[in-house]
Amino acid sequence: MKILAIDTSCDETSTAVTEGTQILSNIVWSQASQHAKFGGVMPALAQRLHEERIDWTINEALKRARVSKKDIGAIAVTAGPGLAIALGVGIAKAKEMAEGLKVPIIGVNHIEGHLLSPLAQPATSPPFPLKNFGEGEMKRVRWPALGLVISGGHTELILIKKIGEYQILAKTADDALGEALDKAARMLGLGYPGGAILEKMAREGNPKAYPLPLPMARQGENYWSYSGLKTAMFRLVQKTGIDLNKQQICYLAASFQNRAFQHLERVMVNTIEKNEPDSEILVGGGVAANMELRRRLRKLGRKTGLKIRFPYSVKLCGDNAGMIGVAAGWGTLKTGRTVDRRPRWRVDEV
Ligand code: KG4
Ligand code: ZN
């Protein structure tokens, strides 16, 4: 069954067409540059831009997937978590389409989308017969598995007992990892959102050049905390000077990123040791695009004996409707219930 999926949870207007785990098209129209001058996402602006752009992304997704509206068997839409008024745009459009086409509507949890994004497949991957593709991929994952969601809004290590049954093992007490990277980037004058540019700068920097504390991760504690590191970074940047040169920016970026990732790894190892899962870790969310982090997580995987699986393309790390369609197509087909926005919907309540 082909699903048309919509995500308007934050500042990306996105529509995709999926079938099982396959992504037939995935259109993402980012609003990031419009929000950049405010240094963060402005909800009312996000809502207006979603309204202006949603129809275009729907038409484009259908066109790229080479399907017409009558081929669509269900509409999936992100119901939460996210910005309430932004979510509302996608939900209203999804309802309108589901009624018009007389097909079911499926409300999807955005974090579940990120969580399952590493299991998505491109449309034309051989050698599996298209029909059985999703099933084949699923059989290769042994449940329970772990999922790490690292984005601008979330940092969660999740036990996936099976698809649709989740337990949060570790989470952040304050900032999300992506949020912390964005704030550090802003201190360095790198703009918003700054995770990707911070990574680029850090590549040319020495992570040991500046002293930054490693946030505490006492044995047995299962939460991250980035606020102390952020404050230390603020003081360090102030001390270093007002007109930072390129080398200073690169060194500071490398130092911050190094500590942020070390902290991520510490809490992960603590939690893994306590739970002793034996299959793999699925890694999703915007920060999963970071190549230095991927290298470190692969190393962590070798140490703990866990396979690490990332989404097949960087586009699937950031917000996109493809992952929402894949989550909707898999087990969690909870149709029939009314879809209302749920801005604070937790992944363990799906
Ligand atoms: O998943 P996402 O697009 O939106 C949320 O659901 O939050 O994640 C956005 C976050 C931002 O904080 C952004 O700076 C970060 O992902 N990000 C990165 C990279 N690309 C995006 N962080 C580190 N390295 C990157 N290459
Ligand atoms: Zn997201």
PDB file of N, CA and C in Angstrom, residues 288-348:
ATOM      1  N   ALA A 288      22.741  12.840  13.645  1.00  0.00           N
ATOM      2  CA  ALA A 288      23.280  11.593  13.081  1.00  0.00           C
ATOM      3  C   ALA A 288      23.963  11.842  11.739  1.00  0.00           C
ATOM      4  N   ALA A 289      23.789  13.055  11.197  1.00  0.00           N
ATOM      5  CA  ALA A 289      24.473  13.397   9.940  1.00  0.00           C
ATOM      6  C   ALA A 289      25.956  13.677  10.180  1.00  0.00           C
ATOM      7  N   ASN A 290      26.350  13.851  11.420  1.00  0.00           N
ATOM      8  CA  ASN A 290      27.722  14.259  11.750  1.00  0.00           C
ATOM      9  C   ASN A 290      28.703  13.086  11.570  1.00  0.00           C
ATOM     10  N   MET A 291      29.678  13.286  10.694  1.00  0.00           N
ATOM     11  CA  MET A 291      30.592  12.193  10.340  1.00  0.00           C
ATOM     12  C   MET A 291      31.549  11.825  11.477  1.00  0.00           C
ATOM     13  N   GLU A 292      31.973  12.821  12.241  1.00  0.00           N
ATOM     14  CA  GLU A 292      32.838  12.536  13.385  1.00  0.00           C
ATOM     15  C   GLU A 292      32.072  11.699  14.422  1.00  0.00           C
ATOM     16  N   LEU A 293      30.821  12.042  14.628  1.00  0.00           N
ATOM     17  CA  LEU A 293      30.011  11.277  15.575  1.00  0.00           C
ATOM     18  C   LEU A 293      29.796   9.851  15.065  1.00  0.00           C
ATOM     19  N   ARG A 294      29.581   9.709  13.763  1.00  0.00           N
ATOM     20  CA  ARG A 294      29.400   8.364  13.195  1.00  0.00           C
ATOM     21  C   ARG A 294      30.639   7.506  13.445  1.00  0.00           C
ATOM     22  N   ARG A 295      31.815   8.126  13.257  1.00  0.00           N
ATOM     23  CA  ARG A 295      33.062   7.385  13.473  1.00  0.00           C
ATOM     24  C   ARG A 295      33.139   6.905  14.933  1.00  0.00           C
ATOM     25  N   ARG A 296      32.793   7.816  15.860  1.00  0.00           N
ATOM     26  CA  ARG A 296      32.866   7.465  17.281  1.00  0.00           C
ATOM     27  C   ARG A 296      31.847   6.383  17.645  1.00  0.00           C
ATOM     28  N   LEU A 297      30.648   6.501  17.091  1.00  0.00           N
ATOM     29  CA  LEU A 297      29.613   5.519  17.428  1.00  0.00           C
ATOM     30  C   LEU A 297      29.962   4.133  16.867  1.00  0.00           C
ATOM     31  N   ARG A 298      30.593   4.125  15.680  1.00  0.00           N
ATOM     32  CA  ARG A 298      31.023   2.823  15.134  1.00  0.00           C
ATOM     33  C   ARG A 298      32.048   2.184  16.057  1.00  0.00           C
ATOM     34  N   LYS A 299      32.935   3.032  16.588  1.00  0.00           N
ATOM     35  CA  LYS A 299      33.953   2.533  17.520  1.00  0.00           C
ATOM     36  C   LYS A 299      33.276   1.991  18.785  1.00  0.00           C
ATOM     37  N   LEU A 300      32.306   2.746  19.289  1.00  0.00           N
ATOM     38  CA  LEU A 300      31.546   2.305  20.468  1.00  0.00           C
ATOM     39  C   LEU A 300      30.850   0.971  20.174  1.00  0.00           C
ATOM     40  N   GLY A 301      30.370   0.839  18.940  1.00  0.00           N
ATOM     41  CA  GLY A 301      29.710  -0.401  18.534  1.00  0.00           C
ATOM     42  C   GLY A 301      30.676  -1.579  18.571  1.00  0.00           C
ATOM     43  N   ARG A 302      31.888  -1.341  18.092  1.00  0.00           N
ATOM     44  CA  ARG A 302      32.878  -2.442  18.112  1.00  0.00           C
ATOM     45  C   ARG A 302      33.197  -2.834  19.545  1.00  0.00           C
ATOM     46  N   LYS A 303      33.266  -1.827  20.427  1.00  0.00           N
ATOM     47  CA  LYS A 303      33.606  -2.091  21.828  1.00  0.00           C
ATOM     48  C   LYS A 303      32.501  -2.847  22.561  1.00  0.00           C
ATOM     49  N   THR A 304      31.262  -2.507  22.241  1.00  0.00           N
ATOM     50  CA  THR A 304      30.146  -3.114  22.974  1.00  0.00           C
ATOM     51  C   THR A 304      29.549  -4.304  22.226  1.00  0.00           C
ATOM     52  N   GLY A 305      30.058  -4.583  21.037  1.00  0.00           N
ATOM     53  CA  GLY A 305      29.555  -5.717  20.262  1.00  0.00           C
ATOM     54  C   GLY A 305      28.195  -5.450  19.635  1.00  0.00           C
ATOM     55  N   LEU A 306      27.866  -4.180  19.432  1.00  0.00           N
ATOM     56  CA  LEU A 306      26.569  -3.842  18.839  1.00  0.00           C
ATOM     57  C   LEU A 306      26.768  -3.281  17.439  1.00  0.00           C
ATOM     58  N   LYS A 307      25.927  -3.722  16.516  1.00  0.00           N
ATOM     59  CA  LYS A 307      25.974  -3.169  15.166  1.00  0.00           C
ATOM     60  C   LYS A 307      25.353  -1.768  15.197  1.00  0.00           C
ATOM     61  N   ILE A 308      25.936  -0.845  14.465  1.00  0.00           N
ATOM     62  CA  ILE A 308      25.390   0.519  14.430  1.00  0.00           C
ATOM     63  C   ILE A 308      24.793   0.750  13.055  1.00  0.00           C
ATOM     64  N   ARG A 309      23.548   1.167  13.027  1.00  0.00           N
ATOM     65  CA  ARG A 309      22.874   1.366  11.737  1.00  0.00           C
ATOM     66  C   ARG A 309      22.387   2.820  11.607  1.00  0.00           C
ATOM     67  N   PHE A 310      22.845   3.496  10.550  1.00  0.00           N
ATOM     68  CA  PHE A 310      22.417   4.878  10.283  1.00  0.00           C
ATOM     69  C   PHE A 310      21.436   4.868   9.107  1.00  0.00           C
ATOM     70  N   PRO A 311      20.679   5.963   8.926  1.00  0.00           N
ATOM     71  CA  PRO A 311      19.814   6.048   7.746  1.00  0.00           C
ATOM     72  C   PRO A 311      20.642   5.991   6.465  1.00  0.00           C
ATOM     73  N   TYR A 312      20.038   5.511   5.392  1.00  0.00           N
ATOM     74  CA  TYR A 312      20.813   5.322   4.165  1.00  0.00           C
ATOM     75  C   TYR A 312      21.208   6.636   3.503  1.00  0.00           C
ATOM     76  N   SER A 313      20.548   7.734   3.851  1.00  0.00           N
ATOM     77  CA  SER A 313      21.004   9.013   3.304  1.00  0.00           C
ATOM     78  C   SER A 313      20.923  10.089   4.384  1.00  0.00           C
ATOM     79  N   VAL A 314      21.788  11.100   4.240  1.00  0.00           N
ATOM     80  CA  VAL A 314      21.842  12.182   5.224  1.00  0.00           C
ATOM     81  C   VAL A 314      20.503  12.919   5.296  1.00  0.00           C
ATOM     82  N   LYS A 315      19.806  12.974   4.171  1.00  0.00           N
ATOM     83  CA  LYS A 315      18.507  13.641   4.139  1.00  0.00           C
ATOM     84  C   LYS A 315      17.517  13.017   5.133  1.00  0.00           C
ATOM     85  N   LEU A 316      17.681  11.728   5.379  1.00  0.00           N
ATOM     86  CA  LEU A 316      16.777  11.031   6.305  1.00  0.00           C
ATOM     87  C   LEU A 316      17.113  11.294   7.769  1.00  0.00           C
ATOM     88  N   CYS A 317      18.253  11.944   8.030  1.00  0.00           N
ATOM     89  CA  CYS A 317      18.614  12.264   9.415  1.00  0.00           C
ATOM     90  C   CYS A 317      17.787  13.453   9.896  1.00  0.00           C
ATOM     91  N   GLY A 318      17.754  14.513   9.113  1.00  0.00           N
ATOM     92  CA  GLY A 318      16.977  15.696   9.482  1.00  0.00           C
ATOM     93  C   GLY A 318      15.485  15.416   9.351  1.00  0.00           C
ATOM     94  N   ASP A 319      14.678  16.416   9.670  1.00  0.00           N
ATOM     95  CA  ASP A 319      13.236  16.219   9.596  1.00  0.00           C
ATOM     96  C   ASP A 319      12.800  15.971   8.153  1.00  0.00           C
ATOM     97  N   ASN A 320      12.004  14.945   7.973  1.00  0.00           N
ATOM     98  CA  ASN A 320      11.501  14.597   6.639  1.00  0.00           C
ATOM     99  C   ASN A 320      10.274  13.717   6.792  1.00  0.00           C
ATOM    100  N   ALA A 321       9.419  13.734   5.779  1.00  0.00           N
ATOM    101  CA  ALA A 321       8.184  12.950   5.866  1.00  0.00           C
ATOM    102  C   ALA A 321       8.405  11.491   5.484  1.00  0.00           C
ATOM    103  N   GLY A 322       9.525  11.190   4.821  1.00  0.00           N
ATOM    104  CA  GLY A 322       9.804   9.802   4.440  1.00  0.00           C
ATOM    105  C   GLY A 322       9.798   8.886   5.654  1.00  0.00           C
ATOM    106  N   MET A 323      10.463   9.327   6.714  1.00  0.00           N
ATOM    107  CA  MET A 323      10.532   8.503   7.935  1.00  0.00           C
ATOM    108  C   MET A 323       9.151   8.345   8.583  1.00  0.00           C
ATOM    109  N   ILE A 324       8.295   9.330   8.389  1.00  0.00           N
ATOM    110  CA  ILE A 324       6.941   9.266   8.957  1.00  0.00           C
ATOM    111  C   ILE A 324       6.115   8.217   8.205  1.00  0.00           C
ATOM    112  N   GLY A 325       6.288   8.182   6.882  1.00  0.00           N
ATOM    113  CA  GLY A 325       5.599   7.173   6.078  1.00  0.00           C
ATOM    114  C   GLY A 325       6.068   5.767   6.414  1.00  0.00           C
ATOM    115  N   VAL A 326       7.384   5.617   6.633  1.00  0.00           N
ATOM    116  CA  VAL A 326       7.943   4.300   6.961  1.00  0.00           C
ATOM    117  C   VAL A 326       7.416   3.837   8.325  1.00  0.00           C
ATOM    118  N   ALA A 327       7.400   4.744   9.306  1.00  0.00           N
ATOM    119  CA  ALA A 327       6.875   4.379  10.634  1.00  0.00           C
ATOM    120  C   ALA A 327       5.392   4.022  10.541  1.00  0.00           C
ATOM    121  N   ALA A 328       4.660   4.748   9.709  1.00  0.00           N
ATOM    122  CA  ALA A 328       3.220   4.484   9.572  1.00  0.00           C
ATOM    123  C   ALA A 328       2.975   3.128   8.921  1.00  0.00           C
ATOM    124  N   GLY A 329       3.852   2.775   7.995  1.00  0.00           N
ATOM    125  CA  GLY A 329       3.659   1.529   7.251  1.00  0.00           C
ATOM    126  C   GLY A 329       4.013   0.297   8.045  1.00  0.00           C
ATOM    127  N   TRP A 330       4.617   0.493   9.176  1.00  0.00           N
ATOM    128  CA  TRP A 330       5.174  -0.626   9.914  1.00  0.00           C
ATOM    129  C   TRP A 330       4.512  -0.897  11.220  1.00  0.00           C
ATOM    130  N   GLY A 331       3.621  -1.801  11.252  1.00  0.00           N
ATOM    131  CA  GLY A 331       3.123  -2.254  12.551  1.00  0.00           C
ATOM    132  C   GLY A 331       2.286  -1.232  13.277  1.00  0.00           C
ATOM    133  N   THR A 332       2.745  -0.005  13.315  1.00  0.00           N
ATOM    134  CA  THR A 332       2.032   0.984  14.108  1.00  0.00           C
ATOM    135  C   THR A 332       0.885   1.590  13.306  1.00  0.00           C
ATOM    136  N   LEU A 333       0.291   0.799  12.446  1.00  0.00           N
ATOM    137  CA  LEU A 333      -0.824   1.284  11.637  1.00  0.00           C
ATOM    138  C   LEU A 333      -2.054   1.484  12.504  1.00  0.00           C
ATOM    139  N   LYS A 334      -2.018   2.560  13.291  1.00  0.00           N
ATOM    140  CA  LYS A 334      -3.136   2.783  14.200  1.00  0.00           C
ATOM    141  C   LYS A 334      -4.148   3.696  13.522  1.00  0.00           C
ATOM    142  N   THR A 335      -4.843   3.150  12.592  1.00  0.00           N
ATOM    143  CA  THR A 335      -5.836   3.949  11.888  1.00  0.00           C
ATOM    144  C   THR A 335      -7.119   3.976  12.704  1.00  0.00           C
ATOM    145  N   GLY A 336      -8.025   4.772  12.249  1.00  0.00           N
ATOM    146  CA  GLY A 336      -9.351   4.719  12.874  1.00  0.00           C
ATOM    147  C   GLY A 336      -9.477   5.648  14.051  1.00  0.00           C
ATOM    148  N   ARG A 337      -8.379   5.955  14.740  1.00  0.00           N
ATOM    149  CA  ARG A 337      -8.557   6.876  15.851  1.00  0.00           C
ATOM    150  C   ARG A 337      -8.385   8.301  15.319  1.00  0.00           C
ATOM    151  N   THR A 338      -8.999   9.230  15.987  1.00  0.00           N
ATOM    152  CA  THR A 338      -8.913  10.599  15.484  1.00  0.00           C
ATOM    153  C   THR A 338      -7.490  11.116  15.641  1.00  0.00           C
ATOM    154  N   VAL A 339      -7.075  11.884  14.695  1.00  0.00           N
ATOM    155  CA  VAL A 339      -5.727  12.431  14.750  1.00  0.00           C
ATOM    156  C   VAL A 339      -5.797  13.877  15.215  1.00  0.00           C
ATOM    157  N   ASP A 340      -5.290  14.097  16.404  1.00  0.00           N
ATOM    158  CA  ASP A 340      -5.213  15.455  16.921  1.00  0.00           C
ATOM    159  C   ASP A 340      -3.765  15.771  17.214  1.00  0.00           C
ATOM    160  N   ARG A 341      -3.442  17.067  17.236  1.00  0.00           N
ATOM    161  CA  ARG A 341      -2.049  17.402  17.512  1.00  0.00           C
ATOM    162  C   ARG A 341      -1.707  17.084  18.964  1.00  0.00           C
ATOM    163  N   ARG A 342      -0.504  16.553  19.138  1.00  0.00           N
ATOM    164  CA  ARG A 342      -0.033  16.178  20.477  1.00  0.00           C
ATOM    165  C   ARG A 342       1.388  16.716  20.643  1.00  0.00           C
ATOM    166  N   PRO A 343       1.502  18.003  20.970  1.00  0.00           N
ATOM    167  CA  PRO A 343       2.814  18.669  20.974  1.00  0.00           C
ATOM    168  C   PRO A 343       3.853  18.022  21.890  1.00  0.00           C
ATOM    169  N   ARG A 344       3.390  17.312  22.930  1.00  0.00           N
ATOM    170  CA  ARG A 344       4.352  16.717  23.875  1.00  0.00           C
ATOM    171  C   ARG A 344       4.296  15.193  23.890  1.00  0.00           C
ATOM    172  N   TRP A 345       3.878  14.617  22.827  1.00  0.00           N
ATOM    173  CA  TRP A 345       3.705  13.167  22.733  1.00  0.00           C
ATOM    174  C   TRP A 345       5.032  12.441  22.926  1.00  0.00           C
ATOM    175  N   ARG A 346       5.091  11.563  23.906  1.00  0.00           N
ATOM    176  CA  ARG A 346       6.313  10.786  24.169  1.00  0.00           C
ATOM    177  C   ARG A 346       6.320   9.520  23.337  1.00  0.00           C
ATOM    178  N   VAL A 347       7.516   9.075  22.998  1.00  0.00           N
ATOM    179  CA  VAL A 347       7.622   7.904  22.119  1.00  0.00           C
ATOM    180  C   VAL A 347       7.197   6.624  22.851  1.00  0.00           C
ATOM    181  N   ASP A 348       7.273   6.625  24.183  1.00  0.00           N
ATOM    182  CA  ASP A 348       6.848   5.417  24.900  1.00  0.00           C
ATOM    183  C   ASP A 348       5.336   5.415  25.155  1.00  0.00           C
TER     184      ASP A 348
END
